[in-house]
Amino acid sequence: MRIFEAAAPPFMKNGFVVACEESADAVIIDPGDEVDALLRAIAAESLDVKAILLTHAHLDHVTGVARAKAALGAPVWLHRDDLFLYEGAEAQGRMFGLAVKPPPPPDRFYEPGMSVESGDLTVDVLHTPGHCPGGVCLAVGPRGSSERELFVGDTLFAGSIGRTDLPGGDYETLIRSIREVLLQFPDETVVHSGHGPETTIGAERRSNPFLTDV
Ligand SMILES: [Zn+2]
Ligand SMILES: [Zn+2]
């Protein structure tokens, strides 16, 4: 797998393009204000992006969806339980004093236990509510292999967890999602968070203060 990552002010939210090693098949994850850098990487590598995948619908993760969709023509995927946030993107922007155009409507909703296929890539969609109701983590790897890297949005960070004080957030639900879904992955699994550096499941299992039992 090849991974292209970018972030841009004001939110410094990480956006990703994940591409198959062999083919040009790719997906784009959470296009935000850094979308132009991601689109440049897609053009430079002649990647064929088959899906625009959203981990959740907070403003910082969706501000680049319209540009990504216009440039790539790929369907936008979202969890239905975050539709209220997605449709409220303009209102979220006003909270930050930002003029935000509403993103195009989602094309598809994730279903329980589903995977999204993009050529040689498989993306397992894991519902992990808590930071928001429709939060998902995306486990991406080559088709036919169990190798996965996790794109967790704002569910888990290196040394921290997502905030739970926004509409639809719930602390106990978030901790349960992390324990029952993410910590089931092997220690060496690489974790790409929506903000900050990457980490591994093992590092968070050992030292994340929200996850270690005292
Ligand atoms: Zn968020
Ligand atoms: Zn975020």
PDB file of N, CA, C and O in Angstrom, residues 10-51:
ATOM      1  N   PRO A  10      -7.126  25.827   8.904  1.00  0.00           N
ATOM      2  CA  PRO A  10      -6.888  26.084  10.325  1.00  0.00           C
ATOM      3  C   PRO A  10      -6.955  24.828  11.208  1.00  0.00           C
ATOM      4  O   PRO A  10      -6.514  24.859  12.344  1.00  0.00           O
ATOM      5  N   PHE A  11      -7.482  23.718  10.694  1.00  0.00           N
ATOM      6  CA  PHE A  11      -7.765  22.589  11.589  1.00  0.00           C
ATOM      7  C   PHE A  11      -6.599  21.607  11.688  1.00  0.00           C
ATOM      8  O   PHE A  11      -6.563  20.787  12.591  1.00  0.00           O
ATOM      9  N   MET A  12      -5.664  21.647  10.717  1.00  0.00           N
ATOM     10  CA  MET A  12      -4.560  20.689  10.679  1.00  0.00           C
ATOM     11  C   MET A  12      -5.072  19.258  10.825  1.00  0.00           C
ATOM     12  O   MET A  12      -4.556  18.455  11.582  1.00  0.00           O
ATOM     13  N   LYS A  13      -6.118  18.989  10.052  1.00  0.00           N
ATOM     14  CA  LYS A  13      -6.723  17.654  10.035  1.00  0.00           C
ATOM     15  C   LYS A  13      -6.034  16.835   8.938  1.00  0.00           C
ATOM     16  O   LYS A  13      -5.804  17.360   7.854  1.00  0.00           O
ATOM     17  N   ASN A  14      -5.692  15.614   9.231  1.00  0.00           N
ATOM     18  CA  ASN A  14      -5.010  14.772   8.240  1.00  0.00           C
ATOM     19  C   ASN A  14      -6.003  14.214   7.225  1.00  0.00           C
ATOM     20  O   ASN A  14      -7.012  13.619   7.595  1.00  0.00           O
ATOM     21  N   GLY A  15      -5.689  14.406   5.944  1.00  0.00           N
ATOM     22  CA  GLY A  15      -6.426  13.742   4.868  1.00  0.00           C
ATOM     23  C   GLY A  15      -5.494  12.752   4.204  1.00  0.00           C
ATOM     24  O   GLY A  15      -4.263  12.914   4.238  1.00  0.00           O
ATOM     25  N   PHE A  16      -6.068  11.705   3.612  1.00  0.00           N
ATOM     26  CA  PHE A  16      -5.245  10.604   3.103  1.00  0.00           C
ATOM     27  C   PHE A  16      -5.711  10.148   1.724  1.00  0.00           C
ATOM     28  O   PHE A  16      -6.903  10.161   1.412  1.00  0.00           O
ATOM     29  N   VAL A  17      -4.735   9.699   0.945  1.00  0.00           N
ATOM     30  CA  VAL A  17      -5.008   8.900  -0.243  1.00  0.00           C
ATOM     31  C   VAL A  17      -4.283   7.580  -0.026  1.00  0.00           C
ATOM     32  O   VAL A  17      -3.098   7.570   0.322  1.00  0.00           O
ATOM     33  N   VAL A  18      -5.006   6.479  -0.171  1.00  0.00           N
ATOM     34  CA  VAL A  18      -4.408   5.156  -0.014  1.00  0.00           C
ATOM     35  C   VAL A  18      -4.519   4.446  -1.355  1.00  0.00           C
ATOM     36  O   VAL A  18      -5.614   4.340  -1.922  1.00  0.00           O
ATOM     37  N   ALA A  19      -3.381   3.984  -1.855  1.00  0.00           N
ATOM     38  CA  ALA A  19      -3.344   3.375  -3.176  1.00  0.00           C
ATOM     39  C   ALA A  19      -2.754   1.980  -3.105  1.00  0.00           C
ATOM     40  O   ALA A  19      -1.885   1.691  -2.273  1.00  0.00           O
ATOM     41  N   CYS A  20      -3.234   1.145  -3.995  1.00  0.00           N
ATOM     42  CA  CYS A  20      -2.699  -0.199  -4.131  1.00  0.00           C
ATOM     43  C   CYS A  20      -1.267  -0.130  -4.661  1.00  0.00           C
ATOM     44  O   CYS A  20      -0.933   0.721  -5.477  1.00  0.00           O
ATOM     45  N   GLU A  21      -0.435  -1.043  -4.174  1.00  0.00           N
ATOM     46  CA  GLU A  21       0.968  -1.089  -4.597  1.00  0.00           C
ATOM     47  C   GLU A  21       1.095  -1.466  -6.076  1.00  0.00           C
ATOM     48  O   GLU A  21       1.943  -0.953  -6.795  1.00  0.00           O
ATOM     49  N   GLU A  22       0.245  -2.374  -6.528  1.00  0.00           N
ATOM     50  CA  GLU A  22       0.374  -2.939  -7.881  1.00  0.00           C
ATOM     51  C   GLU A  22      -0.387  -2.113  -8.923  1.00  0.00           C
ATOM     52  O   GLU A  22       0.135  -1.841  -9.996  1.00  0.00           O
ATOM     53  N   SER A  23      -1.617  -1.757  -8.575  1.00  0.00           N
ATOM     54  CA  SER A  23      -2.460  -1.070  -9.556  1.00  0.00           C
ATOM     55  C   SER A  23      -2.518   0.405  -9.204  1.00  0.00           C
ATOM     56  O   SER A  23      -1.882   0.870  -8.275  1.00  0.00           O
ATOM     57  N   ALA A  24      -3.296   1.144  -9.949  1.00  0.00           N
ATOM     58  CA  ALA A  24      -3.474   2.575  -9.656  1.00  0.00           C
ATOM     59  C   ALA A  24      -4.712   2.812  -8.806  1.00  0.00           C
ATOM     60  O   ALA A  24      -5.099   3.949  -8.573  1.00  0.00           O
ATOM     61  N   ASP A  25      -5.348   1.739  -8.348  1.00  0.00           N
ATOM     62  CA  ASP A  25      -6.596   1.892  -7.603  1.00  0.00           C
ATOM     63  C   ASP A  25      -6.340   2.552  -6.253  1.00  0.00           C
ATOM     64  O   ASP A  25      -5.367   2.235  -5.576  1.00  0.00           O
ATOM     65  N   ALA A  26      -7.250   3.438  -5.875  1.00  0.00           N
ATOM     66  CA  ALA A  26      -7.038   4.208  -4.647  1.00  0.00           C
ATOM     67  C   ALA A  26      -8.364   4.639  -4.042  1.00  0.00           C
ATOM     68  O   ALA A  26      -9.416   4.577  -4.699  1.00  0.00           O
ATOM     69  N   VAL A  27      -8.299   5.062  -2.784  1.00  0.00           N
ATOM     70  CA  VAL A  27      -9.426   5.739  -2.139  1.00  0.00           C
ATOM     71  C   VAL A  27      -8.885   7.017  -1.500  1.00  0.00           C
ATOM     72  O   VAL A  27      -7.692   7.110  -1.182  1.00  0.00           O
ATOM     73  N   ILE A  28      -9.757   7.994  -1.323  1.00  0.00           N
ATOM     74  CA  ILE A  28      -9.399   9.218  -0.607  1.00  0.00           C
ATOM     75  C   ILE A  28     -10.216   9.232   0.678  1.00  0.00           C
ATOM     76  O   ILE A  28     -11.397   8.864   0.672  1.00  0.00           O
ATOM     77  N   ILE A  29      -9.571   9.575   1.788  1.00  0.00           N
ATOM     78  CA  ILE A  29     -10.213   9.516   3.098  1.00  0.00           C
ATOM     79  C   ILE A  29     -10.243  10.911   3.712  1.00  0.00           C
ATOM     80  O   ILE A  29      -9.198  11.561   3.843  1.00  0.00           O
ATOM     81  N   ASP A  30     -11.445  11.370   4.061  1.00  0.00           N
ATOM     82  CA  ASP A  30     -11.643  12.633   4.776  1.00  0.00           C
ATOM     83  C   ASP A  30     -11.027  13.846   4.081  1.00  0.00           C
ATOM     84  O   ASP A  30     -10.223  14.576   4.685  1.00  0.00           O
ATOM     85  N   PRO A  31     -11.378  14.119   2.832  1.00  0.00           N
ATOM     86  CA  PRO A  31     -10.816  15.317   2.198  1.00  0.00           C
ATOM     87  C   PRO A  31     -11.319  16.589   2.879  1.00  0.00           C
ATOM     88  O   PRO A  31     -12.518  16.826   2.956  1.00  0.00           O
ATOM     89  N   GLY A  32     -10.380  17.389   3.376  1.00  0.00           N
ATOM     90  CA  GLY A  32     -10.706  18.653   4.048  1.00  0.00           C
ATOM     91  C   GLY A  32      -9.983  19.797   3.369  1.00  0.00           C
ATOM     92  O   GLY A  32      -9.829  19.803   2.141  1.00  0.00           O
ATOM     93  N   ASP A  33      -9.488  20.730   4.159  1.00  0.00           N
ATOM     94  CA  ASP A  33      -8.848  21.909   3.577  1.00  0.00           C
ATOM     95  C   ASP A  33      -7.549  21.586   2.848  1.00  0.00           C
ATOM     96  O   ASP A  33      -7.030  22.418   2.103  1.00  0.00           O
ATOM     97  N   GLU A  34      -7.008  20.375   3.055  1.00  0.00           N
ATOM     98  CA  GLU A  34      -5.770  19.965   2.389  1.00  0.00           C
ATOM     99  C   GLU A  34      -6.051  19.251   1.064  1.00  0.00           C
ATOM    100  O   GLU A  34      -5.150  18.677   0.461  1.00  0.00           O
ATOM    101  N   VAL A  35      -7.310  19.312   0.584  1.00  0.00           N
ATOM    102  CA  VAL A  35      -7.719  18.503  -0.578  1.00  0.00           C
ATOM    103  C   VAL A  35      -6.869  18.778  -1.814  1.00  0.00           C
ATOM    104  O   VAL A  35      -6.581  17.852  -2.588  1.00  0.00           O
ATOM    105  N   ASP A  36      -6.424  20.012  -2.010  1.00  0.00           N
ATOM    106  CA  ASP A  36      -5.640  20.303  -3.222  1.00  0.00           C
ATOM    107  C   ASP A  36      -4.319  19.538  -3.229  1.00  0.00           C
ATOM    108  O   ASP A  36      -3.885  19.049  -4.276  1.00  0.00           O
ATOM    109  N   ALA A  37      -3.691  19.413  -2.072  1.00  0.00           N
ATOM    110  CA  ALA A  37      -2.447  18.633  -1.994  1.00  0.00           C
ATOM    111  C   ALA A  37      -2.721  17.168  -2.305  1.00  0.00           C
ATOM    112  O   ALA A  37      -1.934  16.508  -3.000  1.00  0.00           O
ATOM    113  N   LEU A  38      -3.849  16.648  -1.823  1.00  0.00           N
ATOM    114  CA  LEU A  38      -4.193  15.245  -2.105  1.00  0.00           C
ATOM    115  C   LEU A  38      -4.487  15.066  -3.596  1.00  0.00           C
ATOM    116  O   LEU A  38      -4.059  14.077  -4.202  1.00  0.00           O
ATOM    117  N   LEU A  39      -5.208  16.028  -4.183  1.00  0.00           N
ATOM    118  CA  LEU A  39      -5.529  15.925  -5.618  1.00  0.00           C
ATOM    119  C   LEU A  39      -4.254  16.015  -6.464  1.00  0.00           C
ATOM    120  O   LEU A  39      -4.144  15.340  -7.497  1.00  0.00           O
ATOM    121  N   ARG A  40      -3.278  16.808  -6.012  1.00  0.00           N
ATOM    122  CA  ARG A  40      -2.002  16.879  -6.747  1.00  0.00           C
ATOM    123  C   ARG A  40      -1.290  15.532  -6.711  1.00  0.00           C
ATOM    124  O   ARG A  40      -0.736  15.085  -7.714  1.00  0.00           O
ATOM    125  N   ALA A  41      -1.301  14.875  -5.554  1.00  0.00           N
ATOM    126  CA  ALA A  41      -0.653  13.558  -5.444  1.00  0.00           C
ATOM    127  C   ALA A  41      -1.359  12.542  -6.341  1.00  0.00           C
ATOM    128  O   ALA A  41      -0.717  11.732  -7.020  1.00  0.00           O
ATOM    129  N   ILE A  42      -2.685  12.620  -6.372  1.00  0.00           N
ATOM    130  CA  ILE A  42      -3.470  11.700  -7.211  1.00  0.00           C
ATOM    131  C   ILE A  42      -3.107  11.903  -8.683  1.00  0.00           C
ATOM    132  O   ILE A  42      -2.893  10.936  -9.425  1.00  0.00           O
ATOM    133  N   ALA A  43      -2.997  13.169  -9.101  1.00  0.00           N
ATOM    134  CA  ALA A  43      -2.652  13.461 -10.499  1.00  0.00           C
ATOM    135  C   ALA A  43      -1.218  13.040 -10.801  1.00  0.00           C
ATOM    136  O   ALA A  43      -0.940  12.417 -11.833  1.00  0.00           O
ATOM    137  N   ALA A  44      -0.302  13.343  -9.887  1.00  0.00           N
ATOM    138  CA  ALA A  44       1.115  13.038 -10.126  1.00  0.00           C
ATOM    139  C   ALA A  44       1.341  11.536 -10.254  1.00  0.00           C
ATOM    140  O   ALA A  44       2.200  11.089 -11.019  1.00  0.00           O
ATOM    141  N   GLU A  45       0.581  10.759  -9.495  1.00  0.00           N
ATOM    142  CA  GLU A  45       0.757   9.303  -9.501  1.00  0.00           C
ATOM    143  C   GLU A  45      -0.231   8.629 -10.454  1.00  0.00           C
ATOM    144  O   GLU A  45      -0.275   7.398 -10.509  1.00  0.00           O
ATOM    145  N   SER A  46      -1.025   9.404 -11.157  1.00  0.00           N
ATOM    146  CA  SER A  46      -2.063   8.865 -12.058  1.00  0.00           C
ATOM    147  C   SER A  46      -2.923   7.812 -11.374  1.00  0.00           C
ATOM    148  O   SER A  46      -3.163   6.729 -11.908  1.00  0.00           O
ATOM    149  N   LEU A  47      -3.400   8.135 -10.175  1.00  0.00           N
ATOM    150  CA  LEU A  47      -4.206   7.177  -9.408  1.00  0.00           C
ATOM    151  C   LEU A  47      -5.664   7.229  -9.854  1.00  0.00           C
ATOM    152  O   LEU A  47      -6.154   8.264 -10.307  1.00  0.00           O
ATOM    153  N   ASP A  48      -6.319   6.099  -9.706  1.00  0.00           N
ATOM    154  CA  ASP A  48      -7.728   5.973 -10.061  1.00  0.00           C
ATOM    155  C   ASP A  48      -8.521   5.841  -8.764  1.00  0.00           C
ATOM    156  O   ASP A  48      -8.611   4.760  -8.183  1.00  0.00           O
ATOM    157  N   VAL A  49      -9.078   6.955  -8.295  1.00  0.00           N
ATOM    158  CA  VAL A  49      -9.771   6.968  -7.002  1.00  0.00           C
ATOM    159  C   VAL A  49     -11.207   6.510  -7.199  1.00  0.00           C
ATOM    160  O   VAL A  49     -11.972   7.129  -7.935  1.00  0.00           O
ATOM    161  N   LYS A  50     -11.555   5.428  -6.510  1.00  0.00           N
ATOM    162  CA  LYS A  50     -12.861   4.807  -6.718  1.00  0.00           C
ATOM    163  C   LYS A  50     -13.880   5.209  -5.650  1.00  0.00           C
ATOM    164  O   LYS A  50     -15.059   4.932  -5.790  1.00  0.00           O
ATOM    165  N   ALA A  51     -13.415   5.812  -4.553  1.00  0.00           N
ATOM    166  CA  ALA A  51     -14.355   6.141  -3.476  1.00  0.00           C
ATOM    167  C   ALA A  51     -13.818   7.281  -2.629  1.00  0.00           C
ATOM    168  O   ALA A  51     -12.605   7.397  -2.415  1.00  0.00           O
TER     169      ALA A  51
END
